[in-house]
Amino acid sequence: MSWTRAVRALALVAVAVAAVAGRADPRLREFAGAYPAEATPTGVVRSFTLRAAPTEIPLLDGRPLRVWAYDGRVPGPELRVRVGDRVRVAFTNDLPQPTTIHWHGVRVPNAMDGVPGVTQPPIEPGGTFVYEFTPKDAGTFWFHPHLRSSEQIERGLFGVLVVEDAVPPPWSRDVVWVLDDWLLAPDGQIDPHFNTRHDLMMDGRWGNVVTVNGHTAERLVVRAGERLRLRLLNVANGRVFAPDFGALDAAVIAVDGLYAARPLPPAGFEMAPGNRLDLDVTIPASARGQVFRVVDRFTRQPIPLAEIAVADDAPVATPQFASPATARVPVWEDGARTPPRAEFRLNARQGGRFGIQWTINDVAFDHEEMEHGSHAALPAATPLPAGAWSHLRFTNESYRLHPMHVHGLFFKVLARNGEPVDEPFWRDTVLLHAHDTVDVGTVPLDRGTWMVHCHVLEHAESGMMTLIDVR
Ligand code: C2O
Ligand code: CU
């Protein structure tokens, strides 16, 4: 039997097993139809080239800021494809360090996940790698290095991958807002001290300048009557945003890529590093000449993020269509009462390269070894059965914030601190505050060895990473 045939036969067995299990497990029946096991290929191939290199961009008052960037831009180029398109990205590393690209939130084949030492060797300076995958899910995703990410992402390496619906609703416009912060030294350049003791002891590196799409005063000019899709993404190393949309008529329609079960009020959403929030915004016909301000309220001092300025021109007709937030999201009532299949305890201790190590179940992930491709140094992966329901628990034994991100699957929050919650949406990243316990349910469909880690990049860099093995 050929290798592909063997794989196909195994896949059929897995489907059969899942079908049998589905009869037994009502949680799987509730899951059916939530998101697909396989892509529906459009037959279209979208080829991109991407080059990471040091460059200079204007920031703030227009002074040149030395950054590392994809294609000379921060944020990097916005890659836009349709769900089911074949995406091919020919990448060149012209950085002074090895790197990789991870496609955050995208269910890619394991070998395309960009985790050095786990799914591919590091891409050395001057090296190239071709990433190729077919997105199975439409939504807002992003890409970033997965090697020394606390330095590489902070220096400007990130970009958005928009996967459009097969038939996108007729929005007046579709806009991406990339939220970030920068820690600038007195000379106006990126503070070159990464993974400091302070960053490690606290919630990572928080900057002294907040930007949206690289600007401190991002302004979107629209016409009255327009209906926008606004895609928000937090690429900061550690900062959490709680965007307040004020008087704007805005509904959350998607979280971490996938559509929600229904449109939701945006109040109270905390956007941790890695999180995305898609909004359906209607500018009333009566709003001519008005300015709507979006402000971050996560910290005590509100931070202006961006404004939407409505032109004085005559209003346009508002596109009329039903909200696409109608996804099938299981409730999984009482799911948190089942025994967890795995628990991830989050804590810190003295030691390691930086003096402090962040740990999962008392193990600190060793990046040095990972970069050198030594599999011996990898922690034992937690096995998760493909196509079956699993209950996972995150327990924060520390006082710090930990946005926990899982590669290769979506999960649903079942309970916080023992209290059942029913979030009508999926996530790939969930924020744990001090001493929080968060229970999640998931049905992993994509086989492979995937990372589980904190998206506070300094925490991840100092060890807060582990692996699951979906099989
Ligand atoms: Cu956005 Cu493993 O990361
Ligand atoms: Cu953390």
XYZ file of C-alpha atoms and ligand atoms in Angstrom:
475
model
C 0.000 0.000 0.000
C 1.399 3.421 -0.955
C 1.979 5.976 1.744
C -0.886 8.254 0.619
C -3.221 5.277 0.373
C -2.245 4.237 3.868
C -2.968 7.734 5.124
C -6.306 7.762 3.328
C -7.223 4.379 4.762
C -6.307 5.592 8.229
C -8.415 8.707 7.696
C -11.405 6.542 6.740
C -10.946 4.449 9.848
C -10.772 7.642 11.895
C -13.985 8.940 10.328
C -15.693 5.620 11.061
C -14.443 5.667 14.652
C -15.626 9.268 14.997
C -19.048 8.291 13.630
C -19.377 5.505 16.181
C -18.176 7.787 18.951
C -20.647 10.441 17.740
C -23.505 8.112 18.494
C -22.136 7.544 21.966
C -21.044 11.102 22.764
C -23.797 13.724 22.593
C -21.107 16.437 22.698
C -19.836 15.269 19.335
C -23.334 15.335 17.910
C -23.640 18.907 19.153
C -20.329 19.692 17.444
C -21.268 18.232 14.060
C -21.296 20.921 11.385
C -19.421 23.482 13.491
C -16.405 23.623 11.200
C -15.166 21.299 8.485
C -12.598 18.526 8.782
C -11.331 19.247 5.292
C -11.126 22.251 3.006
C -13.403 22.643 0.014
C -10.825 23.570 -2.637
C -11.727 26.357 -5.066
C -9.002 25.230 -7.470
C -7.487 28.737 -7.300
C -3.802 29.005 -6.372
C -2.751 32.280 -4.748
C 1.022 32.730 -4.829
C 2.764 35.330 -2.694
C 6.352 36.166 -1.977
C 7.356 37.446 1.432
C 10.731 38.734 2.560
C 11.712 39.533 6.125
C 14.473 42.105 6.461
C 15.607 45.085 8.535
C 14.335 48.408 7.176
C 13.222 51.894 8.224
C 9.649 53.139 8.384
C 8.202 56.470 9.487
C 6.476 56.301 12.877
C 4.825 58.934 15.081
C 6.110 62.297 13.931
C 7.490 60.774 10.756
C 10.947 60.141 12.160
C 12.501 56.996 10.721
C 12.146 53.988 12.990
C 14.455 51.043 12.418
C 12.348 47.895 12.312
C 12.317 44.363 11.001
C 9.534 43.995 8.491
C 7.828 41.732 5.984
C 8.223 43.329 2.537
C 9.408 46.585 4.100
C 6.058 47.336 5.749
C 4.696 47.374 9.296
C 2.156 45.840 9.555
C 3.339 43.475 6.849
C 1.349 43.012 3.650
C -2.291 42.022 4.041
C -2.721 38.656 2.348
C -6.287 38.226 1.129
C -7.605 34.946 -0.201
C -10.922 33.094 -0.428
C -11.655 30.094 1.755
C -10.547 26.977 -0.152
C -7.902 28.779 -2.222
C -4.482 27.187 -2.279
C -2.108 29.612 -0.528
C 1.550 29.460 -1.497
C 3.999 31.787 0.211
C 7.608 31.759 -0.960
C 9.461 33.217 1.999
C 13.003 34.593 2.173
C 14.781 35.327 5.433
C 17.038 38.375 5.144
C 17.141 38.941 8.901
C 20.339 38.636 10.937
C 18.668 35.741 12.851
C 16.972 32.474 11.963
C 13.172 32.693 11.793
C 9.993 30.839 10.760
C 6.432 31.890 9.932
C 3.489 30.669 11.965
C -0.063 31.120 10.609
C -1.902 31.985 13.820
C -5.378 30.446 13.960
C -5.201 28.790 10.561
C -5.718 25.021 10.539
C -2.746 24.172 8.336
C -1.056 20.813 7.750
C 1.244 20.273 10.722
C 4.407 20.649 8.601
C 3.300 24.191 7.619
C 2.817 25.405 11.205
C 6.184 27.136 11.438
C 7.326 25.869 14.814
C 11.125 25.474 14.747
C 12.432 22.148 15.947
C 8.892 20.726 16.001
C 7.408 21.132 12.515
C 10.418 22.461 10.558
C 14.052 23.446 10.993
C 14.726 27.154 11.589
C 15.096 29.166 8.354
C 18.651 30.488 8.588
C 19.638 34.000 7.430
C 19.644 33.954 3.622
C 17.433 30.859 3.633
C 14.047 30.280 2.044
C 10.961 28.184 2.756
C 7.704 27.693 0.868
C 4.567 27.597 3.006
C 1.599 25.992 1.347
C -1.877 25.271 2.675
C -5.577 25.523 1.868
C -7.559 27.465 4.484
C -10.563 25.523 5.714
C -12.077 28.408 7.642
C -12.953 31.946 6.554
C -11.974 34.722 8.935
C -9.280 37.037 10.233
C -5.933 35.345 10.848
C -2.358 36.534 11.086
C 1.211 35.455 10.594
C 4.334 36.043 12.630
C 7.704 34.461 13.456
C 7.738 31.571 15.925
C 11.390 31.900 16.809
C 12.699 34.532 19.240
C 9.246 35.991 18.775
C 9.518 38.344 21.766
C 12.186 40.187 19.752
C 11.092 39.501 16.166
C 7.399 40.393 16.562
C 8.285 43.426 18.693
C 10.620 44.657 15.949
C 7.718 44.680 13.471
C 7.281 41.207 11.979
C 3.553 40.509 11.668
C 0.919 40.588 8.978
C -2.748 39.781 8.483
C -4.156 36.886 6.504
C -7.764 37.583 5.599
C -9.615 34.503 4.448
C -12.809 35.706 2.835
C -16.055 33.765 2.730
C -16.828 31.868 -0.465
C -19.382 34.616 -1.087
C -18.467 37.630 1.032
C -21.407 39.746 2.213
C -21.540 43.087 0.352
C -19.924 45.330 3.005
C -19.263 48.923 1.931
C -15.676 48.235 2.956
C -13.580 45.718 4.814
C -10.918 47.249 7.050
C -8.161 45.766 9.223
C -6.949 47.498 12.383
C -3.736 46.043 13.791
C -3.338 47.041 17.450
C 0.194 47.182 18.807
C 2.478 48.945 21.223
C 6.145 49.829 21.024
C 8.721 50.300 23.732
C 10.862 53.141 22.419
C 14.114 54.199 24.054
C 14.868 57.916 24.611
C 16.555 58.029 21.174
C 13.179 57.170 19.618
C 14.314 53.719 18.475
C 13.051 50.319 19.604
C 14.485 49.573 23.037
C 17.023 46.847 22.231
C 16.780 45.128 25.632
C 14.498 42.138 25.169
C 13.307 39.598 27.742
C 14.276 41.820 30.661
C 13.762 40.705 34.223
C 10.962 43.274 34.462
C 9.200 41.936 31.332
C 9.494 38.418 32.672
C 8.271 39.197 36.178
C 5.356 41.239 34.854
C 2.971 40.697 31.942
C 5.670 40.844 29.275
C 6.929 43.909 27.449
C 4.383 46.748 27.451
C 5.285 49.682 25.223
C 5.140 53.434 25.735
C 3.513 54.088 22.340
C 0.258 52.505 21.152
C -0.415 52.296 17.424
C -3.144 51.111 15.081
C -1.795 50.022 11.693
C 1.516 51.592 12.757
C -0.036 55.035 13.404
C -0.667 56.808 16.702
C -3.661 58.648 15.226
C -5.258 56.185 12.837
C -8.206 57.824 11.098
C -10.692 56.081 8.866
C -12.801 58.348 6.658
C -16.165 56.897 5.650
C -19.473 58.086 4.191
C -22.690 58.176 6.179
C -24.735 55.033 5.531
C -21.737 52.765 4.991
C -21.654 49.321 6.552
C -18.136 48.188 7.424
C -16.461 45.021 8.437
C -13.812 46.038 10.915
C -11.209 43.388 11.705
C -9.253 44.028 14.907
C -6.082 42.141 15.766
C -3.794 42.478 18.784
C -0.145 41.824 17.857
C 1.377 43.321 21.021
C 3.880 41.252 23.013
C 1.958 41.616 26.267
C -0.571 44.446 26.210
C -4.264 43.623 26.490
C -6.780 45.970 24.851
C -10.401 46.518 25.877
C -11.680 48.591 22.956
C -14.603 50.900 23.703
C -16.530 51.824 20.555
C -18.538 54.574 22.234
C -21.637 55.581 20.308
C -20.715 53.496 17.273
C -23.322 50.957 16.164
C -20.974 47.951 16.269
C -21.644 44.244 16.788
C -19.042 41.524 17.244
C -19.579 38.944 14.515
C -16.395 36.858 14.768
C -13.827 36.017 17.439
C -10.380 34.585 16.658
C -11.391 34.086 13.039
C -14.603 32.083 13.153
C -18.074 33.592 13.089
C -20.007 33.724 16.361
C -23.399 32.060 16.781
C -25.055 35.485 16.886
C -24.023 39.150 16.793
C -22.774 40.267 20.214
C -22.369 43.626 21.936
C -18.667 44.586 21.924
C -18.658 45.882 25.520
C -16.412 43.951 27.880
C -14.357 42.068 25.299
C -10.727 41.840 26.326
C -8.377 41.471 23.395
C -5.277 39.680 24.618
C -2.193 39.242 22.419
C -3.189 37.056 19.471
C -6.949 37.654 19.745
C -9.046 38.942 16.838
C -12.442 40.587 16.924
C -14.489 41.255 13.776
C -17.182 43.900 13.930
C -20.192 44.728 11.818
C -20.426 48.537 11.934
C -23.189 50.641 10.431
C -22.661 54.391 10.076
C -26.093 55.979 10.394
C -27.245 58.188 7.535
C -27.672 60.931 10.138
C -23.988 60.832 11.167
C -22.671 63.197 8.433
C -19.686 65.172 9.681
C -19.481 63.225 12.953
C -16.345 61.675 14.419
C -16.492 58.384 16.342
C -13.606 57.694 18.681
C -12.429 54.234 19.660
C -10.597 54.132 22.987
C -8.809 51.384 24.897
C -10.001 51.002 28.485
C -7.981 48.046 29.713
C -5.639 50.263 31.725
C -6.745 52.929 34.206
C -5.729 55.669 31.773
C -7.873 55.403 28.593
C -5.779 55.297 25.421
C -7.123 56.708 22.136
C -6.840 54.048 19.439
C -8.428 55.386 16.266
C -11.243 57.486 14.923
C -13.844 57.023 12.269
C -14.584 60.347 10.600
C -17.806 60.564 8.638
C -17.558 62.765 5.544
C -20.017 65.599 5.038
C -21.158 64.166 1.693
C -24.625 62.811 1.075
C -25.169 59.398 2.676
C -24.824 56.206 0.663
C -27.423 53.441 0.771
C -26.664 51.010 3.611
C -26.054 47.472 2.292
C -28.837 45.268 3.594
C -27.971 41.679 4.489
C -28.455 39.411 7.449
C -25.553 39.228 9.902
C -23.212 36.371 8.997
C -22.859 35.603 12.715
C -24.979 32.459 12.579
C -22.301 29.820 13.163
C -23.032 26.532 14.812
C -21.375 26.678 18.223
C -22.144 23.886 20.677
C -23.155 24.814 24.230
C -21.560 21.726 25.796
C -23.547 22.269 28.944
C -21.965 20.652 31.991
C -18.858 19.944 29.934
C -16.714 21.482 32.663
C -18.058 18.905 35.140
C -16.463 16.041 33.226
C -12.946 15.110 34.314
C -10.396 17.086 32.273
C -8.364 15.024 29.844
C -5.412 17.315 30.482
C -4.575 20.119 32.838
C -2.035 22.869 32.169
C -0.760 24.502 35.363
C 0.903 27.852 34.757
C 3.628 29.080 37.054
C 7.104 30.581 37.336
C 10.341 29.842 39.117
C 13.891 31.155 39.388
C 16.450 29.892 36.892
C 17.164 29.519 33.211
C 18.825 31.897 30.730
C 16.808 34.923 31.869
C 16.843 34.255 35.636
C 13.103 33.493 35.578
C 11.392 30.621 33.870
C 7.701 30.379 33.103
C 6.483 26.818 33.290
C 3.591 24.608 32.262
C 3.155 21.674 34.652
C 6.551 22.572 36.153
C 8.380 22.214 32.828
C 10.065 25.145 31.056
C 10.282 24.713 27.287
C 13.889 24.964 26.116
C 14.149 27.242 23.077
C 17.919 27.025 22.688
C 17.590 23.293 22.162
C 14.570 23.748 19.932
C 16.455 26.126 17.629
C 19.180 23.574 17.286
C 16.575 21.032 16.340
C 17.192 18.681 19.233
C 13.947 16.759 19.699
C 15.369 15.174 22.806
C 14.785 18.468 24.585
C 11.075 18.650 23.774
C 8.622 18.061 26.597
C 6.424 15.002 26.281
C 3.378 15.952 24.196
C -0.062 15.537 25.758
C -1.991 13.120 23.543
C -5.446 14.239 22.361
C -7.663 11.952 20.302
C -8.559 13.369 16.879
C -12.279 13.685 16.224
C -13.227 13.187 19.871
C -14.385 15.662 22.492
C -11.787 16.713 25.037
C -12.003 18.821 28.151
C -8.841 20.806 28.902
C -8.143 22.890 31.974
C -5.799 25.846 32.373
C -4.899 26.745 35.945
C -3.046 29.975 36.578
C -1.025 29.503 39.742
C 0.566 32.935 39.313
C -0.453 36.581 39.652
C 0.288 37.444 36.026
C -1.788 37.515 32.833
C -1.539 34.520 30.524
C -3.337 34.524 27.176
C -3.155 30.802 26.417
C -3.051 29.937 22.731
C -3.435 26.499 21.171
C -2.268 25.768 17.625
C -4.200 23.576 15.223
C -7.641 23.698 16.824
C -10.408 25.944 18.137
C -11.835 25.589 21.614
C -14.818 26.883 23.520
C -14.696 28.210 27.072
C -16.889 26.079 29.352
C -16.200 27.627 32.742
C -14.181 30.307 34.471
C -13.187 29.680 38.054
C -15.683 26.853 38.244
C -18.612 28.998 37.045
C -20.104 27.662 33.817
C -20.031 30.193 30.974
C -21.530 29.919 27.523
C -19.514 32.017 25.098
C -21.368 31.692 21.772
C -18.099 31.565 19.822
C -14.853 29.683 19.354
C -11.419 30.887 20.368
C -7.800 30.034 19.731
C -6.554 32.215 22.607
C -8.072 32.729 26.055
C -6.885 35.216 28.665
C -6.327 34.037 32.224
C -6.109 36.693 34.910
C -4.312 36.118 38.233
C -5.172 32.719 39.710
C -7.908 32.016 37.146
C -8.952 28.529 36.175
C -10.431 28.214 32.700
C -12.048 25.037 31.393
C -12.388 24.601 27.652
C -13.879 21.997 25.351
C -12.522 21.078 21.959
C -12.840 18.581 19.147
C -9.457 18.597 17.420
C -9.777 17.541 13.786
C -6.263 18.266 12.549
C -3.601 15.694 13.280
C -0.117 16.583 14.368
C 2.057 17.940 17.116
C 0.775 21.384 18.052
C 1.929 24.031 20.479
C 0.110 25.227 23.547
C 1.647 28.426 24.856
C 1.208 31.768 26.493
C 0.979 34.587 23.921
C 2.749 36.996 26.262
C 5.853 36.513 24.184
C 8.354 36.946 27.019
C 6.535 34.274 29.027
C 6.635 31.953 26.010
C 10.291 32.743 25.373
C 11.227 31.864 28.934
C 9.504 28.492 28.819
C 5.701 28.794 28.902
C 5.116 26.420 25.994
C 4.201 22.815 25.657
C 2.915 20.390 23.037
C -0.200 18.384 22.320
C -0.275 15.473 19.979
C -3.536 15.109 18.061
C -3.840 11.605 16.699
Cu 0.464 33.553 17.477
Cu 2.206 30.061 18.660
O 1.363 31.808 18.081
Cu 1.987 34.220 30.243
